[in-house]
């Protein structure tokens, strides 16, 4: 399996607080992605990165920002968490074609 | 219209059955196609890539119809262990390797 680590794996936070999720890869893959998964919606792309400091929005980017200062790290920040952002978040990377996923972060906003 | 659409399921089938999943995509310039499998509360994992000529891996067969913008996955001789959600994935063009997932089709194989 590809070396992709997400942290934290579980988090409970209060509405209005900032939250940062981290994705770390050891594969030197160029592309990295953040998805959220909710019942009935499958995986929806939040943001993705095609290189260091090169990022772009996905289909559900409102309320989220990302940063990629190193090839191996891709951070997802919820500027002010809301209950609608309660979800499971997956990070993924690709080399040429196949995508590899981290184990997911279960975030609950109360 | 969603970029990638799948049969929502769930598909409930007995062991040994043959089951087929369908997926359509909206961007005719899409270049790469995949089926992923996701078990409950786990991360998705690649099941197989889908090639223009069609491809087979044991009991699994994937087909691509570019003219109709349609992808299929056929599972023969279903096993209990095939129970999972199957995700259709399309790589959108533009040079940034953006992967778009369908919502998934849930399969439940029963004895």
JSON list of N, CA, C and O in Angstrom, two decimals, chain B residues 39-99:
[
{"chain": "B", "resi": 39, "resn": "UNK", "atom": "N", "xyz": [-15.14, -0.81, 1.21]},
{"chain": "B", "resi": 39, "resn": "UNK", "atom": "CA", "xyz": [-15.81, -1.53, 2.29]},
{"chain": "B", "resi": 39, "resn": "UNK", "atom": "C", "xyz": [-16.24, -0.53, 3.35]},
{"chain": "B", "resi": 39, "resn": "UNK", "atom": "O", "xyz": [-15.70, 0.57, 3.47]},
{"chain": "B", "resi": 40, "resn": "UNK", "atom": "N", "xyz": [-17.21, -0.97, 4.14]},
{"chain": "B", "resi": 40, "resn": "UNK", "atom": "CA", "xyz": [-17.84, -0.06, 5.12]},
{"chain": "B", "resi": 40, "resn": "UNK", "atom": "C", "xyz": [-16.79, 0.60, 6.01]},
{"chain": "B", "resi": 40, "resn": "UNK", "atom": "O", "xyz": [-15.97, -0.08, 6.63]},
{"chain": "B", "resi": 41, "resn": "UNK", "atom": "N", "xyz": [-16.81, 1.93, 6.04]},
{"chain": "B", "resi": 41, "resn": "UNK", "atom": "CA", "xyz": [-15.96, 2.72, 6.92]},
{"chain": "B", "resi": 41, "resn": "UNK", "atom": "C", "xyz": [-14.46, 2.59, 6.61]},
{"chain": "B", "resi": 41, "resn": "UNK", "atom": "O", "xyz": [-13.62, 2.86, 7.45]},
{"chain": "B", "resi": 42, "resn": "UNK", "atom": "N", "xyz": [-14.17, 2.15, 5.39]},
{"chain": "B", "resi": 42, "resn": "UNK", "atom": "CA", "xyz": [-12.77, 2.02, 4.98]},
{"chain": "B", "resi": 42, "resn": "UNK", "atom": "C", "xyz": [-12.50, 2.95, 3.79]},
{"chain": "B", "resi": 42, "resn": "UNK", "atom": "O", "xyz": [-13.43, 3.50, 3.20]},
{"chain": "B", "resi": 43, "resn": "UNK", "atom": "N", "xyz": [-11.22, 3.08, 3.45]},
{"chain": "B", "resi": 43, "resn": "UNK", "atom": "CA", "xyz": [-10.89, 3.89, 2.29]},
{"chain": "B", "resi": 43, "resn": "UNK", "atom": "C", "xyz": [-11.14, 3.12, 0.99]},
{"chain": "B", "resi": 43, "resn": "UNK", "atom": "O", "xyz": [-11.04, 1.88, 0.96]},
{"chain": "B", "resi": 44, "resn": "UNK", "atom": "N", "xyz": [-11.42, 3.82, -0.10]},
{"chain": "B", "resi": 44, "resn": "UNK", "atom": "CA", "xyz": [-11.59, 3.15, -1.40]},
{"chain": "B", "resi": 44, "resn": "UNK", "atom": "C", "xyz": [-10.27, 2.55, -1.87]},
{"chain": "B", "resi": 44, "resn": "UNK", "atom": "O", "xyz": [-9.20, 3.11, -1.63]},
{"chain": "B", "resi": 45, "resn": "UNK", "atom": "N", "xyz": [-10.38, 1.42, -2.56]},
{"chain": "B", "resi": 45, "resn": "UNK", "atom": "CA", "xyz": [-9.19, 0.79, -3.14]},
{"chain": "B", "resi": 45, "resn": "UNK", "atom": "C", "xyz": [-9.48, 0.41, -4.58]},
{"chain": "B", "resi": 45, "resn": "UNK", "atom": "O", "xyz": [-10.60, 0.02, -4.92]},
{"chain": "B", "resi": 46, "resn": "UNK", "atom": "N", "xyz": [-8.46, 0.51, -5.41]},
{"chain": "B", "resi": 46, "resn": "UNK", "atom": "CA", "xyz": [-8.62, 0.23, -6.83]},
{"chain": "B", "resi": 46, "resn": "UNK", "atom": "C", "xyz": [-9.01, -1.22, -7.06]},
{"chain": "B", "resi": 46, "resn": "UNK", "atom": "O", "xyz": [-8.35, -2.15, -6.58]},
{"chain": "B", "resi": 47, "resn": "UNK", "atom": "N", "xyz": [-10.09, -1.41, -7.80]},
{"chain": "B", "resi": 47, "resn": "UNK", "atom": "CA", "xyz": [-10.50, -2.75, -8.22]},
{"chain": "B", "resi": 47, "resn": "UNK", "atom": "C", "xyz": [-9.89, -3.04, -9.58]},
{"chain": "B", "resi": 47, "resn": "UNK", "atom": "O", "xyz": [-9.22, -4.05, -9.77]},
{"chain": "B", "resi": 48, "resn": "UNK", "atom": "N", "xyz": [-10.15, -2.16, -10.53]},
{"chain": "B", "resi": 48, "resn": "UNK", "atom": "CA", "xyz": [-9.55, -2.33, -11.85]},
{"chain": "B", "resi": 48, "resn": "UNK", "atom": "C", "xyz": [-9.67, -1.06, -12.67]},
{"chain": "B", "resi": 48, "resn": "UNK", "atom": "O", "xyz": [-10.58, -0.26, -12.47]},
{"chain": "B", "resi": 49, "resn": "UNK", "atom": "N", "xyz": [-8.72, -0.88, -13.57]},
{"chain": "B", "resi": 49, "resn": "UNK", "atom": "CA", "xyz": [-8.81, 0.19, -14.54]},
{"chain": "B", "resi": 49, "resn": "UNK", "atom": "C", "xyz": [-9.71, -0.30, -15.68]},
{"chain": "B", "resi": 49, "resn": "UNK", "atom": "O", "xyz": [-9.92, -1.50, -15.84]},
{"chain": "B", "resi": 50, "resn": "UNK", "atom": "N", "xyz": [-10.23, 0.63, -16.45]},
{"chain": "B", "resi": 50, "resn": "UNK", "atom": "CA", "xyz": [-11.12, 0.29, -17.56]},
{"chain": "B", "resi": 50, "resn": "UNK", "atom": "C", "xyz": [-10.47, 0.74, -18.85]},
{"chain": "B", "resi": 50, "resn": "UNK", "atom": "O", "xyz": [-10.19, 1.94, -19.02]},
{"chain": "B", "resi": 51, "resn": "UNK", "atom": "N", "xyz": [-10.26, -0.18, -19.76]},
{"chain": "B", "resi": 51, "resn": "UNK", "atom": "CA", "xyz": [-9.60, 0.12, -21.02]},
{"chain": "B", "resi": 51, "resn": "UNK", "atom": "C", "xyz": [-10.61, 0.10, -22.17]},
{"chain": "B", "resi": 51, "resn": "UNK", "atom": "O", "xyz": [-11.64, -0.55, -22.09]},
{"chain": "B", "resi": 52, "resn": "UNK", "atom": "N", "xyz": [-10.26, 0.79, -23.23]},
{"chain": "B", "resi": 52, "resn": "UNK", "atom": "CA", "xyz": [-11.18, 0.91, -24.36]},
{"chain": "B", "resi": 52, "resn": "UNK", "atom": "C", "xyz": [-11.58, -0.43, -24.93]},
{"chain": "B", "resi": 52, "resn": "UNK", "atom": "O", "xyz": [-12.71, -0.62, -25.38]},
{"chain": "B", "resi": 53, "resn": "UNK", "atom": "N", "xyz": [-10.66, -1.37, -24.89]},
{"chain": "B", "resi": 53, "resn": "UNK", "atom": "CA", "xyz": [-10.93, -2.69, -25.47]},
{"chain": "B", "resi": 53, "resn": "UNK", "atom": "C", "xyz": [-11.67, -3.60, -24.51]},
{"chain": "B", "resi": 53, "resn": "UNK", "atom": "O", "xyz": [-11.99, -4.74, -24.84]},
{"chain": "B", "resi": 54, "resn": "UNK", "atom": "N", "xyz": [-11.92, -3.11, -23.31]},
{"chain": "B", "resi": 54, "resn": "UNK", "atom": "CA", "xyz": [-12.52, -3.96, -22.27]},
{"chain": "B", "resi": 54, "resn": "UNK", "atom": "C", "xyz": [-11.44, -4.80, -21.61]},
{"chain": "B", "resi": 54, "resn": "UNK", "atom": "O", "xyz": [-10.43, -5.12, -22.23]},
{"chain": "B", "resi": 55, "resn": "UNK", "atom": "N", "xyz": [-11.63, -5.12, -20.37]},
{"chain": "B", "resi": 55, "resn": "UNK", "atom": "CA", "xyz": [-10.64, -5.94, -19.68]},
{"chain": "B", "resi": 55, "resn": "UNK", "atom": "C", "xyz": [-11.28, -6.79, -18.60]},
{"chain": "B", "resi": 55, "resn": "UNK", "atom": "O", "xyz": [-12.35, -6.45, -18.09]},
{"chain": "B", "resi": 56, "resn": "UNK", "atom": "N", "xyz": [-10.61, -7.88, -18.32]},
{"chain": "B", "resi": 56, "resn": "UNK", "atom": "CA", "xyz": [-11.15, -8.88, -17.41]},
{"chain": "B", "resi": 56, "resn": "UNK", "atom": "C", "xyz": [-10.10, -9.22, -16.37]},
{"chain": "B", "resi": 56, "resn": "UNK", "atom": "O", "xyz": [-8.91, -9.30, -16.67]},
{"chain": "B", "resi": 57, "resn": "UNK", "atom": "N", "xyz": [-10.58, -9.42, -15.14]},
{"chain": "B", "resi": 57, "resn": "UNK", "atom": "CA", "xyz": [-9.69, -9.84, -14.07]},
{"chain": "B", "resi": 57, "resn": "UNK", "atom": "C", "xyz": [-10.43, -10.87, -13.24]},
{"chain": "B", "resi": 57, "resn": "UNK", "atom": "O", "xyz": [-11.24, -10.51, -12.37]},
{"chain": "B", "resi": 58, "resn": "UNK", "atom": "N", "xyz": [-10.22, -12.12, -13.56]},
{"chain": "B", "resi": 58, "resn": "UNK", "atom": "CA", "xyz": [-10.93, -13.18, -12.86]},
{"chain": "B", "resi": 58, "resn": "UNK", "atom": "C", "xyz": [-12.42, -13.09, -13.11]},
{"chain": "B", "resi": 58, "resn": "UNK", "atom": "O", "xyz": [-12.89, -13.15, -14.25]},
{"chain": "B", "resi": 59, "resn": "UNK", "atom": "N", "xyz": [-13.19, -12.91, -12.05]},
{"chain": "B", "resi": 59, "resn": "UNK", "atom": "CA", "xyz": [-14.65, -12.86, -12.16]},
{"chain": "B", "resi": 59, "resn": "UNK", "atom": "C", "xyz": [-15.16, -11.47, -12.55]},
{"chain": "B", "resi": 59, "resn": "UNK", "atom": "O", "xyz": [-16.37, -11.30, -12.73]},
{"chain": "B", "resi": 60, "resn": "UNK", "atom": "N", "xyz": [-14.28, -10.52, -12.69]},
{"chain": "B", "resi": 60, "resn": "UNK", "atom": "CA", "xyz": [-14.66, -9.14, -12.95]},
{"chain": "B", "resi": 60, "resn": "UNK", "atom": "C", "xyz": [-14.33, -8.74, -14.38]},
{"chain": "B", "resi": 60, "resn": "UNK", "atom": "O", "xyz": [-13.22, -8.99, -14.86]},
{"chain": "B", "resi": 61, "resn": "UNK", "atom": "N", "xyz": [-15.30, -8.10, -15.04]},
{"chain": "B", "resi": 61, "resn": "UNK", "atom": "CA", "xyz": [-15.10, -7.61, -16.40]},
{"chain": "B", "resi": 61, "resn": "UNK", "atom": "C", "xyz": [-15.54, -6.16, -16.47]},
{"chain": "B", "resi": 61, "resn": "UNK", "atom": "O", "xyz": [-16.65, -5.83, -16.04]},
{"chain": "B", "resi": 62, "resn": "UNK", "atom": "N", "xyz": [-14.68, -5.31, -17.02]},
{"chain": "B", "resi": 62, "resn": "UNK", "atom": "CA", "xyz": [-15.01, -3.89, -17.17]},
{"chain": "B", "resi": 62, "resn": "UNK", "atom": "C", "xyz": [-15.09, -3.56, -18.65]},
{"chain": "B", "resi": 62, "resn": "UNK", "atom": "O", "xyz": [-14.31, -4.06, -19.46]},
{"chain": "B", "resi": 63, "resn": "UNK", "atom": "N", "xyz": [-16.06, -2.72, -18.99]},
{"chain": "B", "resi": 63, "resn": "UNK", "atom": "CA", "xyz": [-16.24, -2.30, -20.37]},
{"chain": "B", "resi": 63, "resn": "UNK", "atom": "C", "xyz": [-16.35, -0.79, -20.44]},
{"chain": "B", "resi": 63, "resn": "UNK", "atom": "O", "xyz": [-16.88, -0.16, -19.52]},
{"chain": "B", "resi": 64, "resn": "UNK", "atom": "N", "xyz": [-15.88, -0.23, -21.55]},
{"chain": "B", "resi": 64, "resn": "UNK", "atom": "CA", "xyz": [-15.98, 1.20, -21.79]},
{"chain": "B", "resi": 64, "resn": "UNK", "atom": "C", "xyz": [-16.60, 1.44, -23.15]},
{"chain": "B", "resi": 64, "resn": "UNK", "atom": "O", "xyz": [-16.18, 0.84, -24.13]},
{"chain": "B", "resi": 65, "resn": "UNK", "atom": "N", "xyz": [-17.59, 2.30, -23.20]},
{"chain": "B", "resi": 65, "resn": "UNK", "atom": "CA", "xyz": [-18.21, 2.70, -24.47]},
{"chain": "B", "resi": 65, "resn": "UNK", "atom": "C", "xyz": [-18.08, 4.21, -24.56]},
{"chain": "B", "resi": 65, "resn": "UNK", "atom": "O", "xyz": [-18.86, 4.96, -23.96]},
{"chain": "B", "resi": 66, "resn": "UNK", "atom": "N", "xyz": [-17.08, 4.65, -25.30]},
{"chain": "B", "resi": 66, "resn": "UNK", "atom": "CA", "xyz": [-16.82, 6.10, -25.39]},
{"chain": "B", "resi": 66, "resn": "UNK", "atom": "C", "xyz": [-17.94, 6.83, -26.12]},
{"chain": "B", "resi": 66, "resn": "UNK", "atom": "O", "xyz": [-18.27, 7.97, -25.79]},
{"chain": "B", "resi": 67, "resn": "UNK", "atom": "N", "xyz": [-18.51, 6.20, -27.11]},
{"chain": "B", "resi": 67, "resn": "UNK", "atom": "CA", "xyz": [-19.56, 6.87, -27.89]},
{"chain": "B", "resi": 67, "resn": "UNK", "atom": "C", "xyz": [-20.76, 7.21, -27.02]},
{"chain": "B", "resi": 67, "resn": "UNK", "atom": "O", "xyz": [-21.36, 8.28, -27.12]},
{"chain": "B", "resi": 68, "resn": "UNK", "atom": "N", "xyz": [-21.09, 6.29, -26.11]},
{"chain": "B", "resi": 68, "resn": "UNK", "atom": "CA", "xyz": [-22.23, 6.51, -25.21]},
{"chain": "B", "resi": 68, "resn": "UNK", "atom": "C", "xyz": [-21.81, 7.07, -23.87]},
{"chain": "B", "resi": 68, "resn": "UNK", "atom": "O", "xyz": [-22.67, 7.31, -23.01]},
{"chain": "B", "resi": 69, "resn": "UNK", "atom": "N", "xyz": [-20.51, 7.23, -23.66]},
{"chain": "B", "resi": 69, "resn": "UNK", "atom": "CA", "xyz": [-19.97, 7.75, -22.40]},
{"chain": "B", "resi": 69, "resn": "UNK", "atom": "C", "xyz": [-20.47, 6.92, -21.23]},
{"chain": "B", "resi": 69, "resn": "UNK", "atom": "O", "xyz": [-21.08, 7.44, -20.28]},
{"chain": "B", "resi": 70, "resn": "UNK", "atom": "N", "xyz": [-20.16, 5.66, -21.32]},
{"chain": "B", "resi": 70, "resn": "UNK", "atom": "CA", "xyz": [-20.74, 4.64, -20.45]},
{"chain": "B", "resi": 70, "resn": "UNK", "atom": "C", "xyz": [-19.67, 3.65, -20.05]},
{"chain": "B", "resi": 70, "resn": "UNK", "atom": "O", "xyz": [-18.86, 3.21, -20.87]},
{"chain": "B", "resi": 71, "resn": "UNK", "atom": "N", "xyz": [-19.67, 3.28, -18.76]},
{"chain": "B", "resi": 71, "resn": "UNK", "atom": "CA", "xyz": [-18.73, 2.29, -18.23]},
{"chain": "B", "resi": 71, "resn": "UNK", "atom": "C", "xyz": [-19.55, 1.24, -17.50]},
{"chain": "B", "resi": 71, "resn": "UNK", "atom": "O", "xyz": [-20.56, 1.56, -16.86]},
{"chain": "B", "resi": 72, "resn": "UNK", "atom": "N", "xyz": [-19.10, 0.02, -17.57]},
{"chain": "B", "resi": 72, "resn": "UNK", "atom": "CA", "xyz": [-19.82, -1.03, -16.85]},
{"chain": "B", "resi": 72, "resn": "UNK", "atom": "C", "xyz": [-18.84, -1.94, -16.10]},
{"chain": "B", "resi": 72, "resn": "UNK", "atom": "O", "xyz": [-17.65, -2.02, -16.44]},
{"chain": "B", "resi": 73, "resn": "UNK", "atom": "N", "xyz": [-19.37, -2.60, -15.09]},
{"chain": "B", "resi": 73, "resn": "UNK", "atom": "CA", "xyz": [-18.62, -3.60, -14.33]},
{"chain": "B", "resi": 73, "resn": "UNK", "atom": "C", "xyz": [-19.52, -4.80, -14.16]},
{"chain": "B", "resi": 73, "resn": "UNK", "atom": "O", "xyz": [-20.64, -4.67, -13.67]},
{"chain": "B", "resi": 74, "resn": "UNK", "atom": "N", "xyz": [-19.02, -5.95, -14.57]},
{"chain": "B", "resi": 74, "resn": "UNK", "atom": "CA", "xyz": [-19.75, -7.20, -14.45]},
{"chain": "B", "resi": 74, "resn": "UNK", "atom": "C", "xyz": [-19.04, -8.09, -13.45]},
{"chain": "B", "resi": 74, "resn": "UNK", "atom": "O", "xyz": [-17.82, -8.29, -13.56]},
{"chain": "B", "resi": 75, "resn": "UNK", "atom": "N", "xyz": [-19.79, -8.60, -12.50]},
{"chain": "B", "resi": 75, "resn": "UNK", "atom": "CA", "xyz": [-19.23, -9.54, -11.52]},
{"chain": "B", "resi": 75, "resn": "UNK", "atom": "C", "xyz": [-19.95, -10.87, -11.70]},
{"chain": "B", "resi": 75, "resn": "UNK", "atom": "O", "xyz": [-21.17, -10.95, -11.58]},
{"chain": "B", "resi": 76, "resn": "UNK", "atom": "N", "xyz": [-19.18, -11.89, -12.00]},
{"chain": "B", "resi": 76, "resn": "UNK", "atom": "CA", "xyz": [-19.75, -13.23, -12.18]},
{"chain": "B", "resi": 76, "resn": "UNK", "atom": "C", "xyz": [-19.53, -14.05, -10.92]},
{"chain": "B", "resi": 76, "resn": "UNK", "atom": "O", "xyz": [-18.59, -13.81, -10.15]},
{"chain": "B", "resi": 77, "resn": "UNK", "atom": "N", "xyz": [-20.41, -15.02, -10.70]},
{"chain": "B", "resi": 77, "resn": "UNK", "atom": "CA", "xyz": [-20.26, -15.95, -9.58]},
{"chain": "B", "resi": 77, "resn": "UNK", "atom": "C", "xyz": [-20.00, -15.18, -8.27]},
{"chain": "B", "resi": 77, "resn": "UNK", "atom": "O", "xyz": [-18.98, -15.38, -7.60]},
{"chain": "B", "resi": 78, "resn": "UNK", "atom": "N", "xyz": [-20.92, -14.32, -7.92]},
{"chain": "B", "resi": 78, "resn": "UNK", "atom": "CA", "xyz": [-20.76, -13.44, -6.75]},
{"chain": "B", "resi": 78, "resn": "UNK", "atom": "C", "xyz": [-20.44, -14.24, -5.49]},
{"chain": "B", "resi": 78, "resn": "UNK", "atom": "O", "xyz": [-21.00, -15.31, -5.24]},
{"chain": "B", "resi": 79, "resn": "UNK", "atom": "N", "xyz": [-19.53, -13.67, -4.69]},
{"chain": "B", "resi": 79, "resn": "UNK", "atom": "CA", "xyz": [-19.16, -14.24, -3.39]},
{"chain": "B", "resi": 79, "resn": "UNK", "atom": "C", "xyz": [-19.64, -13.31, -2.28]},
{"chain": "B", "resi": 79, "resn": "UNK", "atom": "O", "xyz": [-19.83, -12.12, -2.49]},
{"chain": "B", "resi": 80, "resn": "UNK", "atom": "N", "xyz": [-19.79, -13.88, -1.10]},
{"chain": "B", "resi": 80, "resn": "UNK", "atom": "CA", "xyz": [-20.17, -13.04, 0.04]},
{"chain": "B", "resi": 80, "resn": "UNK", "atom": "C", "xyz": [-19.18, -11.90, 0.23]},
{"chain": "B", "resi": 80, "resn": "UNK", "atom": "O", "xyz": [-19.55, -10.78, 0.59]},
{"chain": "B", "resi": 81, "resn": "UNK", "atom": "N", "xyz": [-17.91, -12.18, -0.05]},
{"chain": "B", "resi": 81, "resn": "UNK", "atom": "CA", "xyz": [-16.86, -11.19, 0.13]},
{"chain": "B", "resi": 81, "resn": "UNK", "atom": "C", "xyz": [-16.91, -10.05, -0.89]},
{"chain": "B", "resi": 81, "resn": "UNK", "atom": "O", "xyz": [-16.17, -9.06, -0.75]},
{"chain": "B", "resi": 82, "resn": "UNK", "atom": "N", "xyz": [-17.76, -10.18, -1.90]},
{"chain": "B", "resi": 82, "resn": "UNK", "atom": "CA", "xyz": [-17.92, -9.09, -2.88]},
{"chain": "B", "resi": 82, "resn": "UNK", "atom": "C", "xyz": [-18.81, -7.98, -2.34]},
{"chain": "B", "resi": 82, "resn": "UNK", "atom": "O", "xyz": [-18.92, -6.91, -2.96]},
{"chain": "B", "resi": 83, "resn": "UNK", "atom": "N", "xyz": [-19.47, -8.21, -1.22]},
{"chain": "B", "resi": 83, "resn": "UNK", "atom": "CA", "xyz": [-20.35, -7.19, -0.65]},
{"chain": "B", "resi": 83, "resn": "UNK", "atom": "C", "xyz": [-19.54, -5.96, -0.30]},
{"chain": "B", "resi": 83, "resn": "UNK", "atom": "O", "xyz": [-18.59, -6.02, 0.50]},
{"chain": "B", "resi": 84, "resn": "UNK", "atom": "N", "xyz": [-19.90, -4.83, -0.90]},
{"chain": "B", "resi": 84, "resn": "UNK", "atom": "CA", "xyz": [-19.14, -3.59, -0.76]},
{"chain": "B", "resi": 84, "resn": "UNK", "atom": "C", "xyz": [-19.86, -2.53, -1.57]},
{"chain": "B", "resi": 84, "resn": "UNK", "atom": "O", "xyz": [-20.88, -2.80, -2.21]},
{"chain": "B", "resi": 85, "resn": "UNK", "atom": "N", "xyz": [-19.30, -1.34, -1.57]},
{"chain": "B", "resi": 85, "resn": "UNK", "atom": "CA", "xyz": [-19.77, -0.29, -2.48]},
{"chain": "B", "resi": 85, "resn": "UNK", "atom": "C", "xyz": [-18.77, -0.14, -3.60]},
{"chain": "B", "resi": 85, "resn": "UNK", "atom": "O", "xyz": [-17.55, -0.11, -3.37]},
{"chain": "B", "resi": 86, "resn": "UNK", "atom": "N", "xyz": [-19.27, -0.06, -4.82]},
{"chain": "B", "resi": 86, "resn": "UNK", "atom": "CA", "xyz": [-18.42, 0.02, -6.00]},
{"chain": "B", "resi": 86, "resn": "UNK", "atom": "C", "xyz": [-18.52, 1.43, -6.59]},
{"chain": "B", "resi": 86, "resn": "UNK", "atom": "O", "xyz": [-19.61, 1.91, -6.89]},
{"chain": "B", "resi": 87, "resn": "UNK", "atom": "N", "xyz": [-17.39, 2.05, -6.72]},
{"chain": "B", "resi": 87, "resn": "UNK", "atom": "CA", "xyz": [-17.31, 3.45, -7.14]},
{"chain": "B", "resi": 87, "resn": "UNK", "atom": "C", "xyz": [-16.74, 3.56, -8.55]},
{"chain": "B", "resi": 87, "resn": "UNK", "atom": "O", "xyz": [-15.68, 2.99, -8.85]},
{"chain": "B", "resi": 88, "resn": "UNK", "atom": "N", "xyz": [-17.43, 4.29, -9.37]},
{"chain": "B", "resi": 88, "resn": "UNK", "atom": "CA", "xyz": [-16.95, 4.58, -10.73]},
{"chain": "B", "resi": 88, "resn": "UNK", "atom": "C", "xyz": [-16.13, 5.87, -10.65]},
{"chain": "B", "resi": 88, "resn": "UNK", "atom": "O", "xyz": [-16.57, 6.84, -10.01]},
{"chain": "B", "resi": 89, "resn": "UNK", "atom": "N", "xyz": [-14.98, 5.90, -11.29]},
{"chain": "B", "resi": 89, "resn": "UNK", "atom": "CA", "xyz": [-14.09, 7.05, -11.19]},
{"chain": "B", "resi": 89, "resn": "UNK", "atom": "C", "xyz": [-13.62, 7.46, -12.58]},
{"chain": "B", "resi": 89, "resn": "UNK", "atom": "O", "xyz": [-13.22, 6.60, -13.39]},
{"chain": "B", "resi": 90, "resn": "UNK", "atom": "N", "xyz": [-13.66, 8.75, -12.84]},
{"chain": "B", "resi": 90, "resn": "UNK", "atom": "CA", "xyz": [-13.29, 9.28, -14.14]},
{"chain": "B", "resi": 90, "resn": "UNK", "atom": "C", "xyz": [-12.23, 10.34, -13.95]},
{"chain": "B", "resi": 90, "resn": "UNK", "atom": "O", "xyz": [-12.33, 11.20, -13.07]},
{"chain": "B", "resi": 91, "resn": "UNK", "atom": "N", "xyz": [-11.22, 10.28, -14.79]},
{"chain": "B", "resi": 91, "resn": "UNK", "atom": "CA", "xyz": [-10.15, 11.27, -14.76]},
{"chain": "B", "resi": 91, "resn": "UNK", "atom": "C", "xyz": [-10.49, 12.35, -15.77]},
{"chain": "B", "resi": 91, "resn": "UNK", "atom": "O", "xyz": [-10.54, 12.09, -16.97]},
{"chain": "B", "resi": 92, "resn": "UNK", "atom": "N", "xyz": [-10.74, 13.57, -15.28]},
{"chain": "B", "resi": 92, "resn": "UNK", "atom": "CA", "xyz": [-11.14, 14.63, -16.20]},
{"chain": "B", "resi": 92, "resn": "UNK", "atom": "C", "xyz": [-9.92, 15.23, -16.86]},
{"chain": "B", "resi": 92, "resn": "UNK", "atom": "O", "xyz": [-8.84, 15.27, -16.27]},
{"chain": "B", "resi": 93, "resn": "UNK", "atom": "N", "xyz": [-10.06, 15.71, -18.05]},
{"chain": "B", "resi": 93, "resn": "UNK", "atom": "CA", "xyz": [-8.92, 16.24, -18.80]},
{"chain": "B", "resi": 93, "resn": "UNK", "atom": "C", "xyz": [-8.54, 17.63, -18.31]},
{"chain": "B", "resi": 93, "resn": "UNK", "atom": "O", "xyz": [-9.21, 18.21, -17.48]},
{"chain": "B", "resi": 94, "resn": "UNK", "atom": "N", "xyz": [-7.47, 18.15, -18.81]},
{"chain": "B", "resi": 94, "resn": "UNK", "atom": "CA", "xyz": [-7.04, 19.49, -18.45]},
{"chain": "B", "resi": 94, "resn": "UNK", "atom": "C", "xyz": [-5.65, 19.51, -17.88]},
{"chain": "B", "resi": 94, "resn": "UNK", "atom": "O", "xyz": [-5.13, 20.56, -17.55]},
{"chain": "B", "resi": 95, "resn": "UNK", "atom": "N", "xyz": [-5.04, 18.35, -17.75]},
{"chain": "B", "resi": 95, "resn": "UNK", "atom": "CA", "xyz": [-3.65, 18.30, -17.32]},
{"chain": "B", "resi": 95, "resn": "UNK", "atom": "C", "xyz": [-3.46, 18.22, -15.83]},
{"chain": "B", "resi": 95, "resn": "UNK", "atom": "O", "xyz": [-2.35, 18.08, -15.36]},
{"chain": "B", "resi": 96, "resn": "UNK", "atom": "N", "xyz": [-4.53, 18.30, -15.06]},
{"chain": "B", "resi": 96, "resn": "UNK", "atom": "CA", "xyz": [-4.36, 18.32, -13.61]},
{"chain": "B", "resi": 96, "resn": "UNK", "atom": "C", "xyz": [-4.81, 17.02, -12.96]},
{"chain": "B", "resi": 96, "resn": "UNK", "atom": "O", "xyz": [-4.92, 16.94, -11.75]},
{"chain": "B", "resi": 97, "resn": "UNK", "atom": "N", "xyz": [-5.09, 16.01, -13.77]},
{"chain": "B", "resi": 97, "resn": "UNK", "atom": "CA", "xyz": [-5.35, 14.69, -13.23]},
{"chain": "B", "resi": 97, "resn": "UNK", "atom": "C", "xyz": [-6.45, 14.70, -12.16]},
{"chain": "B", "resi": 97, "resn": "UNK", "atom": "O", "xyz": [-6.29, 14.12, -11.10]},
{"chain": "B", "resi": 98, "resn": "UNK", "atom": "N", "xyz": [-7.55, 15.40, -12.43]},
{"chain": "B", "resi": 98, "resn": "UNK", "atom": "CA", "xyz": [-8.61, 15.53, -11.46]},
{"chain": "B", "resi": 98, "resn": "UNK", "atom": "C", "xyz": [-9.51, 14.30, -11.53]},
{"chain": "B", "resi": 98, "resn": "UNK", "atom": "O", "xyz": [-10.09, 13.99, -12.57]},
{"chain": "B", "resi": 99, "resn": "UNK", "atom": "N", "xyz": [-9.63, 13.62, -10.40]},
{"chain": "B", "resi": 99, "resn": "UNK", "atom": "CA", "xyz": [-10.42, 12.39, -10.34]},
{"chain": "B", "resi": 99, "resn": "UNK", "atom": "C", "xyz": [-11.79, 12.70, -9.76]},
{"chain": "B", "resi": 99, "resn": "UNK", "atom": "O", "xyz": [-11.90, 13.24, -8.66]}
]
